[in-house]
Amino acid sequence: EDQVTQSPEALRLQEGESSSLNCSYTVSGLRGLFWYRQDPGKGPEFLFTLYSAGEEKEKERLKATLTKKESFLHITAPKPEDSATYLCALTMNRDDKIIFGKGTRLHILP
Amino acid sequence: GAVVSQHPSWVICKSGTSVKIECRSLDFQATTMFWYRQFPKQSLMLMATSNEGSKATYEQGVEKDKFLINHASLTLSTLTVTSAHPEDSSFYICSARDLASGGYEQYFGPGTRLTVT
């Protein structure tokens, strides 16, 4: 069965304290892995797409990496405005559907 | 980036009535749109895939007669919740994929909060 597992469920960091969020997956025929940010009461905001192991993408304080079994979202020197739920999702070769993980709720303390 | 809008952003309706939610791709054409629902502190659950000019494909356990989907144009899909009941109260979110970009990511609307009283 295709699965996407994110850890930790929740993470509290001090402002400036770097960390990483994990997304592990077991799927057949991975086509792409996505990272989204979701603020309370809003739809997910697209951050990155990763297609192959070894690929990395960066945007401001965020960097996403991909291996054959997992992806990491690294947050460097986070600020309070980085507080949100970060969702990992992926799509397989067989169709256009996206499977979401349960997300990591990140809270950055000032 | 690709922009998706939803209308209304929130709606309150009485039990037994129907509610229509619109999803529009503003700066791209979308042959396929997706409808999700999200309960508090839970992740998104795909309800159905909406295909322009053809019938929607519903996920297992989703009542197609209750959640009517129409995708009449390349920029508009609608979700109608028929005979709504309190248990239908949820956050409904649509998404679309910009085929012209060549990417597989989906772009999401801001969501619609439905409360059935």
mmCIF file with all atom_site columns, C-alpha atoms in Angstrom:
data_model
loop_
_atom_site.group_PDB
_atom_site.id
_atom_site.type_symbol
_atom_site.label_atom_id
_atom_site.label_alt_id
_atom_site.label_comp_id
_atom_site.label_asym_id
_atom_site.label_entity_id
_atom_site.label_seq_id
_atom_site.pdbx_PDB_ins_code
_atom_site.Cartn_x
_atom_site.Cartn_y
_atom_site.Cartn_z
_atom_site.occupancy
_atom_site.B_iso_or_equiv
_atom_site.pdbx_formal_charge
_atom_site.auth_seq_id
_atom_site.auth_comp_id
_atom_site.auth_asym_id
_atom_site.auth_atom_id
_atom_site.pdbx_PDB_model_num
ATOM 1   C CA . GLU A 1 1   ? 0.000   0.000  0.000   1.00 0.00 ? 1   GLU A CA 1
ATOM 2   C CA . ASP A 1 2   ? 1.242   3.470  -0.880  1.00 0.00 ? 2   ASP A CA 1
ATOM 3   C CA . GLN A 1 3   ? 2.152   5.436  2.235   1.00 0.00 ? 3   GLN A CA 1
ATOM 4   C CA . VAL A 1 4   ? 3.496   8.845  3.162   1.00 0.00 ? 4   VAL A CA 1
ATOM 5   C CA . THR A 1 5   ? 4.652   9.336  6.746   1.00 0.00 ? 5   THR A CA 1
ATOM 6   C CA . GLN A 1 6   ? 5.774   12.658 8.187   1.00 0.00 ? 6   GLN A CA 1
ATOM 7   C CA . SER A 1 7   ? 7.682   13.232 11.372  1.00 0.00 ? 7   SER A CA 1
ATOM 8   C CA . PRO A 1 8   ? 7.594   14.776 13.828  1.00 0.00 ? 8   PRO A CA 1
ATOM 9   C CA . GLU A 1 9   ? 3.873   15.542 14.122  1.00 0.00 ? 9   GLU A CA 1
ATOM 10  C CA . ALA A 1 10  ? 4.684   18.821 15.821  1.00 0.00 ? 10  ALA A CA 1
ATOM 11  C CA . LEU A 1 11  ? 7.859   20.800 16.380  1.00 0.00 ? 11  LEU A CA 1
ATOM 12  C CA . ARG A 1 12  ? 8.536   23.868 18.480  1.00 0.00 ? 12  ARG A CA 1
ATOM 13  C CA . LEU A 1 13  ? 11.728  25.788 17.827  1.00 0.00 ? 13  LEU A CA 1
ATOM 14  C CA . GLN A 1 14  ? 13.243  29.003 19.040  1.00 0.00 ? 14  GLN A CA 1
ATOM 15  C CA . GLU A 1 15  ? 13.723  31.685 16.434  1.00 0.00 ? 15  GLU A CA 1
ATOM 16  C CA . GLY A 1 16  ? 17.022  31.006 14.683  1.00 0.00 ? 16  GLY A CA 1
ATOM 17  C CA . GLU A 1 17  ? 17.124  27.331 15.681  1.00 0.00 ? 17  GLU A CA 1
ATOM 18  C CA . SER A 1 18  ? 17.573  25.288 12.502  1.00 0.00 ? 18  SER A CA 1
ATOM 19  C CA . SER A 1 19  ? 15.962  21.865 12.088  1.00 0.00 ? 19  SER A CA 1
ATOM 20  C CA . SER A 1 20  ? 14.661  19.352 9.582   1.00 0.00 ? 20  SER A CA 1
ATOM 21  C CA . LEU A 1 21  ? 11.277  17.815 8.866   1.00 0.00 ? 21  LEU A CA 1
ATOM 22  C CA . ASN A 1 22  ? 11.105  14.268 7.541   1.00 0.00 ? 22  ASN A CA 1
ATOM 23  C CA . CYS A 1 23  ? 8.858   12.635 4.965   1.00 0.00 ? 23  CYS A CA 1
ATOM 24  C CA . SER A 1 24  ? 9.296   8.912  4.347   1.00 0.00 ? 24  SER A CA 1
ATOM 25  C CA . TYR A 1 25  ? 7.409   7.090  1.656   1.00 0.00 ? 25  TYR A CA 1
ATOM 26  C CA . THR A 1 26  ? 6.707   3.633  0.308   1.00 0.00 ? 26  THR A CA 1
ATOM 27  C CA . VAL A 1 27  ? 5.172   3.813  -3.133  1.00 0.00 ? 27  VAL A CA 1
ATOM 28  C CA . SER A 1 28  ? 5.495   2.083  -6.446  1.00 0.00 ? 28  SER A CA 1
ATOM 29  C CA . GLY A 1 29  ? 6.376   4.294  -9.355  1.00 0.00 ? 29  GLY A CA 1
ATOM 30  C CA . LEU A 1 30  ? 7.085   7.665  -7.757  1.00 0.00 ? 30  LEU A CA 1
ATOM 31  C CA . ARG A 1 31  ? 6.660   10.461 -10.262 1.00 0.00 ? 31  ARG A CA 1
ATOM 32  C CA . GLY A 1 32  ? 7.148   13.475 -8.012  1.00 0.00 ? 32  GLY A CA 1
ATOM 33  C CA . LEU A 1 33  ? 7.286   14.549 -4.380  1.00 0.00 ? 33  LEU A CA 1
ATOM 34  C CA . PHE A 1 34  ? 5.907   17.880 -3.249  1.00 0.00 ? 34  PHE A CA 1
ATOM 35  C CA . TRP A 1 35  ? 6.202   20.108 -0.226  1.00 0.00 ? 35  TRP A CA 1
ATOM 36  C CA . TYR A 1 36  ? 3.414   22.494 0.701   1.00 0.00 ? 36  TYR A CA 1
ATOM 37  C CA . ARG A 1 37  ? 2.909   25.004 3.465   1.00 0.00 ? 37  ARG A CA 1
ATOM 38  C CA . GLN A 1 38  ? -0.548  25.411 4.979   1.00 0.00 ? 38  GLN A CA 1
ATOM 39  C CA . ASP A 1 39  ? -1.598  28.209 7.292   1.00 0.00 ? 39  ASP A CA 1
ATOM 40  C CA . PRO A 1 40  ? -4.708  27.781 9.481   1.00 0.00 ? 40  PRO A CA 1
ATOM 41  C CA . GLY A 1 41  ? -7.939  28.235 7.536   1.00 0.00 ? 41  GLY A CA 1
ATOM 42  C CA . LYS A 1 42  ? -6.183  28.439 4.164   1.00 0.00 ? 42  LYS A CA 1
ATOM 43  C CA . GLY A 1 43  ? -5.400  26.164 1.270   1.00 0.00 ? 43  GLY A CA 1
ATOM 44  C CA . PRO A 1 44  ? -1.930  24.642 0.862   1.00 0.00 ? 44  PRO A CA 1
ATOM 45  C CA . GLU A 1 45  ? 0.709   26.851 -0.724  1.00 0.00 ? 45  GLU A CA 1
ATOM 46  C CA . PHE A 1 46  ? 3.067   25.123 -3.133  1.00 0.00 ? 46  PHE A CA 1
ATOM 47  C CA . LEU A 1 47  ? 6.751   25.180 -2.162  1.00 0.00 ? 47  LEU A CA 1
ATOM 48  C CA . PHE A 1 48  ? 8.763   22.572 -4.070  1.00 0.00 ? 48  PHE A CA 1
ATOM 49  C CA . THR A 1 49  ? 8.636   19.635 -6.438  1.00 0.00 ? 49  THR A CA 1
ATOM 50  C CA . LEU A 1 50  ? 11.369  16.983 -6.400  1.00 0.00 ? 50  LEU A CA 1
ATOM 51  C CA . TYR A 1 51  ? 11.549  14.328 -9.084  1.00 0.00 ? 51  TYR A CA 1
ATOM 52  C CA . SER A 1 52  ? 14.663  12.240 -8.537  1.00 0.00 ? 52  SER A CA 1
ATOM 53  C CA . ALA A 1 53  ? 16.984  11.079 -5.756  1.00 0.00 ? 53  ALA A CA 1
ATOM 54  C CA . GLY A 1 54  ? 19.749  13.565 -5.098  1.00 0.00 ? 54  GLY A CA 1
ATOM 55  C CA . GLU A 1 55  ? 17.698  16.532 -6.214  1.00 0.00 ? 55  GLU A CA 1
ATOM 56  C CA . GLU A 1 56  ? 17.626  19.633 -4.015  1.00 0.00 ? 56  GLU A CA 1
ATOM 57  C CA . LYS A 1 57  ? 15.517  22.796 -4.161  1.00 0.00 ? 57  LYS A CA 1
ATOM 58  C CA . GLU A 1 58  ? 15.904  25.992 -2.119  1.00 0.00 ? 58  GLU A CA 1
ATOM 59  C CA . LYS A 1 59  ? 13.707  28.956 -1.348  1.00 0.00 ? 59  LYS A CA 1
ATOM 60  C CA . GLU A 1 60  ? 14.723  31.539 1.226   1.00 0.00 ? 60  GLU A CA 1
ATOM 61  C CA . ARG A 1 61  ? 15.206  29.654 4.519   1.00 0.00 ? 61  ARG A CA 1
ATOM 62  C CA . LEU A 1 62  ? 13.889  26.362 3.175   1.00 0.00 ? 62  LEU A CA 1
ATOM 63  C CA . LYS A 1 63  ? 15.713  23.580 1.388   1.00 0.00 ? 63  LYS A CA 1
ATOM 64  C CA . ALA A 1 64  ? 14.133  20.324 0.259   1.00 0.00 ? 64  ALA A CA 1
ATOM 65  C CA . THR A 1 65  ? 16.090  17.168 -0.510  1.00 0.00 ? 65  THR A CA 1
ATOM 66  C CA . LEU A 1 66  ? 15.101  13.750 -1.830  1.00 0.00 ? 66  LEU A CA 1
ATOM 67  C CA . THR A 1 67  ? 16.445  10.211 -1.514  1.00 0.00 ? 67  THR A CA 1
ATOM 68  C CA . LYS A 1 68  ? 14.928  6.954  -2.729  1.00 0.00 ? 68  LYS A CA 1
ATOM 69  C CA . LYS A 1 69  ? 13.036  6.487  0.540   1.00 0.00 ? 69  LYS A CA 1
ATOM 70  C CA . GLU A 1 70  ? 12.565  9.907  2.101   1.00 0.00 ? 70  GLU A CA 1
ATOM 71  C CA . SER A 1 71  ? 12.619  13.639 1.749   1.00 0.00 ? 71  SER A CA 1
ATOM 72  C CA . PHE A 1 72  ? 13.754  16.311 4.159   1.00 0.00 ? 72  PHE A CA 1
ATOM 73  C CA . LEU A 1 73  ? 12.668  19.893 4.488   1.00 0.00 ? 73  LEU A CA 1
ATOM 74  C CA . HIS A 1 74  ? 15.491  21.796 6.140   1.00 0.00 ? 74  HIS A CA 1
ATOM 75  C CA . ILE A 1 75  ? 14.673  25.086 7.809   1.00 0.00 ? 75  ILE A CA 1
ATOM 76  C CA . THR A 1 76  ? 17.630  27.367 8.455   1.00 0.00 ? 76  THR A CA 1
ATOM 77  C CA . ALA A 1 77  ? 17.421  30.120 11.071  1.00 0.00 ? 77  ALA A CA 1
ATOM 78  C CA . PRO A 1 78  ? 13.614  30.115 11.101  1.00 0.00 ? 78  PRO A CA 1
ATOM 79  C CA . LYS A 1 79  ? 11.520  33.138 11.942  1.00 0.00 ? 79  LYS A CA 1
ATOM 80  C CA . PRO A 1 80  ? 8.097   33.254 13.640  1.00 0.00 ? 80  PRO A CA 1
ATOM 81  C CA . GLU A 1 81  ? 6.446   33.778 10.246  1.00 0.00 ? 81  GLU A CA 1
ATOM 82  C CA . ASP A 1 82  ? 7.652   30.331 9.236   1.00 0.00 ? 82  ASP A CA 1
ATOM 83  C CA . SER A 1 83  ? 5.163   28.857 11.692  1.00 0.00 ? 83  SER A CA 1
ATOM 84  C CA . ALA A 1 84  ? 2.701   26.704 9.733   1.00 0.00 ? 84  ALA A CA 1
ATOM 85  C CA . THR A 1 85  ? 1.854   23.125 8.903   1.00 0.00 ? 85  THR A CA 1
ATOM 86  C CA . TYR A 1 86  ? 4.187   21.645 6.310   1.00 0.00 ? 86  TYR A CA 1
ATOM 87  C CA . LEU A 1 87  ? 2.704   18.953 4.128   1.00 0.00 ? 87  LEU A CA 1
ATOM 88  C CA . CYS A 1 88  ? 4.555   16.356 2.127   1.00 0.00 ? 88  CYS A CA 1
ATOM 89  C CA . ALA A 1 89  ? 2.719   14.848 -0.825  1.00 0.00 ? 89  ALA A CA 1
ATOM 90  C CA . LEU A 1 90  ? 3.518   12.705 -3.794  1.00 0.00 ? 90  LEU A CA 1
ATOM 91  C CA . THR A 1 91  ? 2.155   11.533 -7.087  1.00 0.00 ? 91  THR A CA 1
ATOM 92  C CA . MET A 1 92  ? 2.717   8.247  -8.843  1.00 0.00 ? 92  MET A CA 1
ATOM 93  C CA . ASN A 1 93  ? 3.123   7.362  -12.477 1.00 0.00 ? 93  ASN A CA 1
ATOM 94  C CA . ARG A 1 94  ? -0.313  5.757  -12.719 1.00 0.00 ? 94  ARG A CA 1
ATOM 95  C CA . ASP A 1 95  ? -2.439  8.908  -12.386 1.00 0.00 ? 95  ASP A CA 1
ATOM 96  C CA . ASP A 1 96  ? -2.583  12.578 -11.419 1.00 0.00 ? 96  ASP A CA 1
ATOM 97  C CA . LYS A 1 97  ? -3.735  12.038 -7.829  1.00 0.00 ? 97  LYS A CA 1
ATOM 98  C CA . ILE A 1 98  ? -1.713  13.372 -4.933  1.00 0.00 ? 98  ILE A CA 1
ATOM 99  C CA . ILE A 1 99  ? -1.340  11.486 -1.658  1.00 0.00 ? 99  ILE A CA 1
ATOM 100 C CA . PHE A 1 100 ? -0.722  13.677 1.373   1.00 0.00 ? 100 PHE A CA 1
ATOM 101 C CA . GLY A 1 101 ? 1.084   12.969 4.595   1.00 0.00 ? 101 GLY A CA 1
ATOM 102 C CA . LYS A 1 102 ? -0.499  14.135 7.834   1.00 0.00 ? 102 LYS A CA 1
ATOM 103 C CA . GLY A 1 103 ? 1.813   17.107 8.088   1.00 0.00 ? 103 GLY A CA 1
ATOM 104 C CA . THR A 1 104 ? 4.209   18.590 10.612  1.00 0.00 ? 104 THR A CA 1
ATOM 105 C CA . ARG A 1 105 ? 2.938   21.512 12.675  1.00 0.00 ? 105 ARG A CA 1
ATOM 106 C CA . LEU A 1 106 ? 5.860   23.877 13.097  1.00 0.00 ? 106 LEU A CA 1
ATOM 107 C CA . HIS A 1 107 ? 5.824   26.622 15.708  1.00 0.00 ? 107 HIS A CA 1
ATOM 108 C CA . ILE A 1 108 ? 8.668   29.117 15.859  1.00 0.00 ? 108 ILE A CA 1
ATOM 109 C CA . LEU A 1 109 ? 8.931   30.989 19.134  1.00 0.00 ? 109 LEU A CA 1
ATOM 110 C CA . PRO A 1 110 ? 10.201  34.591 19.052  1.00 0.00 ? 110 PRO A CA 1
ATOM 111 C CA . GLY B 2 1   ? 2.697   31.034 -10.066 1.00 0.00 ? 1   GLY B CA 1
ATOM 112 C CA . ALA B 2 2   ? -0.653  29.532 -10.982 1.00 0.00 ? 2   ALA B CA 1
ATOM 113 C CA . VAL B 2 3   ? -3.610  30.991 -9.092  1.00 0.00 ? 3   VAL B CA 1
ATOM 114 C CA . VAL B 2 4   ? -6.772  29.161 -8.079  1.00 0.00 ? 4   VAL B CA 1
ATOM 115 C CA . SER B 2 5   ? -9.738  30.898 -6.491  1.00 0.00 ? 5   SER B CA 1
ATOM 116 C CA . GLN B 2 6   ? -12.769 29.572 -4.640  1.00 0.00 ? 6   GLN B CA 1
ATOM 117 C CA . HIS B 2 7   ? -16.120 31.117 -3.906  1.00 0.00 ? 7   HIS B CA 1
ATOM 118 C CA . PRO B 2 8   ? -17.518 31.502 -1.374  1.00 0.00 ? 8   PRO B CA 1
ATOM 119 C CA . SER B 2 9   ? -14.793 31.479 1.256   1.00 0.00 ? 9   SER B CA 1
ATOM 120 C CA . TRP B 2 10  ? -17.318 30.502 3.897   1.00 0.00 ? 10  TRP B CA 1
ATOM 121 C CA . VAL B 2 11  ? -20.973 29.563 3.938   1.00 0.00 ? 11  VAL B CA 1
ATOM 122 C CA . ILE B 2 12  ? -23.556 28.674 6.543   1.00 0.00 ? 12  ILE B CA 1
ATOM 123 C CA . CYS B 2 13  ? -26.627 26.749 5.468   1.00 0.00 ? 13  CYS B CA 1
ATOM 124 C CA . LYS B 2 14  ? -29.520 24.952 7.057   1.00 0.00 ? 14  LYS B CA 1
ATOM 125 C CA . SER B 2 15  ? -29.794 21.184 7.157   1.00 0.00 ? 15  SER B CA 1
ATOM 126 C CA . GLY B 2 16  ? -31.508 19.833 4.057   1.00 0.00 ? 16  GLY B CA 1
ATOM 127 C CA . THR B 2 17  ? -30.513 22.637 1.719   1.00 0.00 ? 17  THR B CA 1
ATOM 128 C CA . SER B 2 18  ? -27.919 22.533 -1.078  1.00 0.00 ? 18  SER B CA 1
ATOM 129 C CA . VAL B 2 19  ? -24.759 24.567 -1.391  1.00 0.00 ? 19  VAL B CA 1
ATOM 130 C CA . LYS B 2 20  ? -22.631 25.221 -4.473  1.00 0.00 ? 20  LYS B CA 1
ATOM 131 C CA . ILE B 2 21  ? -18.903 25.956 -4.282  1.00 0.00 ? 21  ILE B CA 1
ATOM 132 C CA . GLU B 2 22  ? -17.000 27.323 -7.287  1.00 0.00 ? 22  GLU B CA 1
ATOM 133 C CA . CYS B 2 23  ? -13.363 26.687 -8.131  1.00 0.00 ? 23  CYS B CA 1
ATOM 134 C CA . ARG B 2 24  ? -11.642 28.742 -10.825 1.00 0.00 ? 24  ARG B CA 1
ATOM 135 C CA . SER B 2 25  ? -8.182  28.654 -12.335 1.00 0.00 ? 25  SER B CA 1
ATOM 136 C CA . LEU B 2 26  ? -7.429  32.341 -12.931 1.00 0.00 ? 26  LEU B CA 1
ATOM 137 C CA . ASP B 2 27  ? -4.339  32.354 -15.112 1.00 0.00 ? 27  ASP B CA 1
ATOM 138 C CA . PHE B 2 28  ? -4.211  28.908 -16.653 1.00 0.00 ? 28  PHE B CA 1
ATOM 139 C CA . GLN B 2 29  ? -6.466  26.274 -18.140 1.00 0.00 ? 29  GLN B CA 1
ATOM 140 C CA . ALA B 2 30  ? -7.160  23.124 -16.201 1.00 0.00 ? 30  ALA B CA 1
ATOM 141 C CA . THR B 2 31  ? -8.590  20.040 -17.866 1.00 0.00 ? 31  THR B CA 1
ATOM 142 C CA . THR B 2 32  ? -8.516  18.344 -14.474 1.00 0.00 ? 32  THR B CA 1
ATOM 143 C CA . MET B 2 33  ? -9.394  19.756 -11.085 1.00 0.00 ? 33  MET B CA 1
ATOM 144 C CA . PHE B 2 34  ? -9.521  18.020 -7.731  1.00 0.00 ? 34  PHE B CA 1
ATOM 145 C CA . TRP B 2 35  ? -11.789 18.386 -4.726  1.00 0.00 ? 35  TRP B CA 1
ATOM 146 C CA . TYR B 2 36  ? -10.629 17.706 -1.174  1.00 0.00 ? 36  TYR B CA 1
ATOM 147 C CA . ARG B 2 37  ? -12.117 18.005 2.261   1.00 0.00 ? 37  ARG B CA 1
ATOM 148 C CA . GLN B 2 38  ? -10.187 18.607 5.424   1.00 0.00 ? 38  GLN B CA 1
ATOM 149 C CA . PHE B 2 39  ? -11.291 18.107 9.011   1.00 0.00 ? 39  PHE B CA 1
ATOM 150 C CA . PRO B 2 40  ? -9.667  20.048 11.858  1.00 0.00 ? 40  PRO B CA 1
ATOM 151 C CA . LYS B 2 41  ? -6.049  19.104 12.429  1.00 0.00 ? 41  LYS B CA 1
ATOM 152 C CA . GLN B 2 42  ? -6.205  16.409 9.754   1.00 0.00 ? 42  GLN B CA 1
ATOM 153 C CA . SER B 2 43  ? -4.687  16.200 6.332   1.00 0.00 ? 43  SER B CA 1
ATOM 154 C CA . LEU B 2 44  ? -6.457  16.620 3.010   1.00 0.00 ? 44  LEU B CA 1
ATOM 155 C CA . MET B 2 45  ? -8.629  13.781 1.769   1.00 0.00 ? 45  MET B CA 1
ATOM 156 C CA . LEU B 2 46  ? -9.280  13.563 -1.950  1.00 0.00 ? 46  LEU B CA 1
ATOM 157 C CA . MET B 2 47  ? -12.988 13.395 -2.704  1.00 0.00 ? 47  MET B CA 1
ATOM 158 C CA . ALA B 2 48  ? -13.076 13.381 -6.481  1.00 0.00 ? 48  ALA B CA 1
ATOM 159 C CA . THR B 2 49  ? -11.275 14.202 -9.682  1.00 0.00 ? 49  THR B CA 1
ATOM 160 C CA . SER B 2 50  ? -13.130 16.590 -11.944 1.00 0.00 ? 50  SER B CA 1
ATOM 161 C CA . ASN B 2 51  ? -12.577 16.252 -15.687 1.00 0.00 ? 51  ASN B CA 1
ATOM 162 C CA . GLU B 2 52  ? -13.603 18.965 -18.126 1.00 0.00 ? 52  GLU B CA 1
ATOM 163 C CA . GLY B 2 53  ? -16.424 17.771 -20.340 1.00 0.00 ? 53  GLY B CA 1
ATOM 164 C CA . SER B 2 54  ? -16.860 14.391 -18.689 1.00 0.00 ? 54  SER B CA 1
ATOM 165 C CA . LYS B 2 55  ? -18.049 12.787 -15.489 1.00 0.00 ? 55  LYS B CA 1
ATOM 166 C CA . ALA B 2 56  ? -16.108 13.166 -12.286 1.00 0.00 ? 56  ALA B CA 1
ATOM 167 C CA . THR B 2 57  ? -14.285 10.239 -10.739 1.00 0.00 ? 57  THR B CA 1
ATOM 168 C CA . TYR B 2 58  ? -15.124 9.776  -7.068  1.00 0.00 ? 58  TYR B CA 1
ATOM 169 C CA . GLU B 2 59  ? -12.951 8.211  -4.404  1.00 0.00 ? 59  GLU B CA 1
ATOM 170 C CA . GLN B 2 60  ? -14.164 5.169  -2.561  1.00 0.00 ? 60  GLN B CA 1
ATOM 171 C CA . GLY B 2 61  ? -16.694 6.053  0.105   1.00 0.00 ? 61  GLY B CA 1
ATOM 172 C CA . VAL B 2 62  ? -17.673 9.418  -1.387  1.00 0.00 ? 62  VAL B CA 1
ATOM 173 C CA . GLU B 2 63  ? -21.357 9.618  -2.325  1.00 0.00 ? 63  GLU B CA 1
ATOM 174 C CA . LYS B 2 64  ? -21.572 10.874 -5.885  1.00 0.00 ? 64  LYS B CA 1
ATOM 175 C CA . ASP B 2 65  ? -25.256 11.748 -5.540  1.00 0.00 ? 65  ASP B CA 1
ATOM 176 C CA . LYS B 2 66  ? -24.524 13.895 -2.531  1.00 0.00 ? 66  LYS B CA 1
ATOM 177 C CA . PHE B 2 67  ? -21.452 15.677 -3.857  1.00 0.00 ? 67  PHE B CA 1
ATOM 178 C CA . LEU B 2 68  ? -22.259 16.732 -7.403  1.00 0.00 ? 68  LEU B CA 1
ATOM 179 C CA . ILE B 2 69  ? -19.329 17.907 -9.480  1.00 0.00 ? 69  ILE B CA 1
ATOM 180 C CA . ASN B 2 70  ? -19.549 19.800 -12.747 1.00 0.00 ? 70  ASN B CA 1
ATOM 181 C CA . HIS B 2 71  ? -16.553 20.856 -14.820 1.00 0.00 ? 71  HIS B CA 1
ATOM 182 C CA . ALA B 2 72  ? -18.149 22.836 -17.604 1.00 0.00 ? 72  ALA B CA 1
ATOM 183 C CA . SER B 2 73  ? -15.139 24.787 -18.813 1.00 0.00 ? 73  SER B CA 1
ATOM 184 C CA . LEU B 2 74  ? -11.351 24.711 -18.700 1.00 0.00 ? 74  LEU B CA 1
ATOM 185 C CA . THR B 2 75  ? -11.313 27.241 -15.868 1.00 0.00 ? 75  THR B CA 1
ATOM 186 C CA . LEU B 2 76  ? -14.319 26.353 -13.715 1.00 0.00 ? 76  LEU B CA 1
ATOM 187 C CA . SER B 2 77  ? -15.379 23.392 -11.631 1.00 0.00 ? 77  SER B CA 1
ATOM 188 C CA . THR B 2 78  ? -18.252 23.385 -9.156  1.00 0.00 ? 78  THR B CA 1
ATOM 189 C CA . LEU B 2 79  ? -19.028 21.194 -6.174  1.00 0.00 ? 79  LEU B CA 1
ATOM 190 C CA . THR B 2 80  ? -22.629 21.066 -4.985  1.00 0.00 ? 80  THR B CA 1
ATOM 191 C CA . VAL B 2 81  ? -23.345 19.556 -1.608  1.00 0.00 ? 81  VAL B CA 1
ATOM 192 C CA . THR B 2 82  ? -26.936 18.353 -1.851  1.00 0.00 ? 82  THR B CA 1
ATOM 193 C CA . SER B 2 83  ? -29.270 17.939 1.114   1.00 0.00 ? 83  SER B CA 1
ATOM 194 C CA . ALA B 2 84  ? -26.532 19.034 3.452   1.00 0.00 ? 84  ALA B CA 1
ATOM 195 C CA . HIS B 2 85  ? -26.378 17.717 7.004   1.00 0.00 ? 85  HIS B CA 1
ATOM 196 C CA . PRO B 2 86  ? -24.267 18.796 9.978   1.00 0.00 ? 86  PRO B CA 1
ATOM 197 C CA . GLU B 2 87  ? -21.795 15.984 9.336   1.00 0.00 ? 87  GLU B CA 1
ATOM 198 C CA . ASP B 2 88  ? -21.015 17.619 5.961   1.00 0.00 ? 88  ASP B CA 1
ATOM 199 C CA . SER B 2 89  ? -19.587 20.605 7.792   1.00 0.00 ? 89  SER B CA 1
ATOM 200 C CA . SER B 2 90  ? -15.953 20.792 6.793   1.00 0.00 ? 90  SER B CA 1
ATOM 201 C CA . PHE B 2 91  ? -13.277 22.724 4.936   1.00 0.00 ? 91  PHE B CA 1
ATOM 202 C CA . TYR B 2 92  ? -13.503 22.054 1.198   1.00 0.00 ? 92  TYR B CA 1
ATOM 203 C CA . ILE B 2 93  ? -10.494 22.800 -0.990  1.00 0.00 ? 93  ILE B CA 1
ATOM 204 C CA . CYS B 2 94  ? -10.049 22.516 -4.738  1.00 0.00 ? 94  CYS B CA 1
ATOM 205 C CA . SER B 2 95  ? -6.866  22.255 -6.747  1.00 0.00 ? 95  SER B CA 1
ATOM 206 C CA . ALA B 2 96  ? -5.755  22.209 -10.345 1.00 0.00 ? 96  ALA B CA 1
ATOM 207 C CA . ARG B 2 97  ? -2.697  21.260 -12.303 1.00 0.00 ? 97  ARG B CA 1
ATOM 208 C CA . ASP B 2 98  ? -1.238  23.637 -14.858 1.00 0.00 ? 98  ASP B CA 1
ATOM 209 C CA . LEU B 2 99  ? -0.554  21.269 -17.735 1.00 0.00 ? 99  LEU B CA 1
ATOM 210 C CA . ALA B 2 100 ? 1.176   23.964 -19.780 1.00 0.00 ? 100 ALA B CA 1
ATOM 211 C CA . SER B 2 101 ? 3.891   24.279 -17.118 1.00 0.00 ? 101 SER B CA 1
ATOM 212 C CA . GLY B 2 102 ? 4.938   20.653 -17.580 1.00 0.00 ? 102 GLY B CA 1
ATOM 213 C CA . GLY B 2 103 ? 5.017   20.127 -13.837 1.00 0.00 ? 103 GLY B CA 1
ATOM 214 C CA . TYR B 2 104 ? 2.931   17.695 -11.806 1.00 0.00 ? 104 TYR B CA 1
ATOM 215 C CA . GLU B 2 105 ? 2.280   19.866 -8.781  1.00 0.00 ? 105 GLU B CA 1
ATOM 216 C CA . GLN B 2 106 ? -1.253  20.950 -7.970  1.00 0.00 ? 106 GLN B CA 1
ATOM 217 C CA . TYR B 2 107 ? -2.153  24.510 -7.055  1.00 0.00 ? 107 TYR B CA 1
ATOM 218 C CA . PHE B 2 108 ? -4.762  24.919 -4.372  1.00 0.00 ? 108 PHE B CA 1
ATOM 219 C CA . GLY B 2 109 ? -7.548  27.361 -3.813  1.00 0.00 ? 109 GLY B CA 1
ATOM 220 C CA . PRO B 2 110 ? -7.975  29.165 -0.489  1.00 0.00 ? 110 PRO B CA 1
ATOM 221 C CA . GLY B 2 111 ? -10.719 26.780 0.638   1.00 0.00 ? 111 GLY B CA 1
ATOM 222 C CA . THR B 2 112 ? -14.388 27.081 1.566   1.00 0.00 ? 112 THR B CA 1
ATOM 223 C CA . ARG B 2 113 ? -15.573 26.634 5.127   1.00 0.00 ? 113 ARG B CA 1
ATOM 224 C CA . LEU B 2 114 ? -19.020 25.001 5.145   1.00 0.00 ? 114 LEU B CA 1
ATOM 225 C CA . THR B 2 115 ? -21.111 24.990 8.299   1.00 0.00 ? 115 THR B CA 1
ATOM 226 C CA . VAL B 2 116 ? -24.439 23.164 8.250   1.00 0.00 ? 116 VAL B CA 1
ATOM 227 C CA . THR B 2 117 ? -26.795 24.038 11.096  1.00 0.00 ? 117 THR B CA 1
#
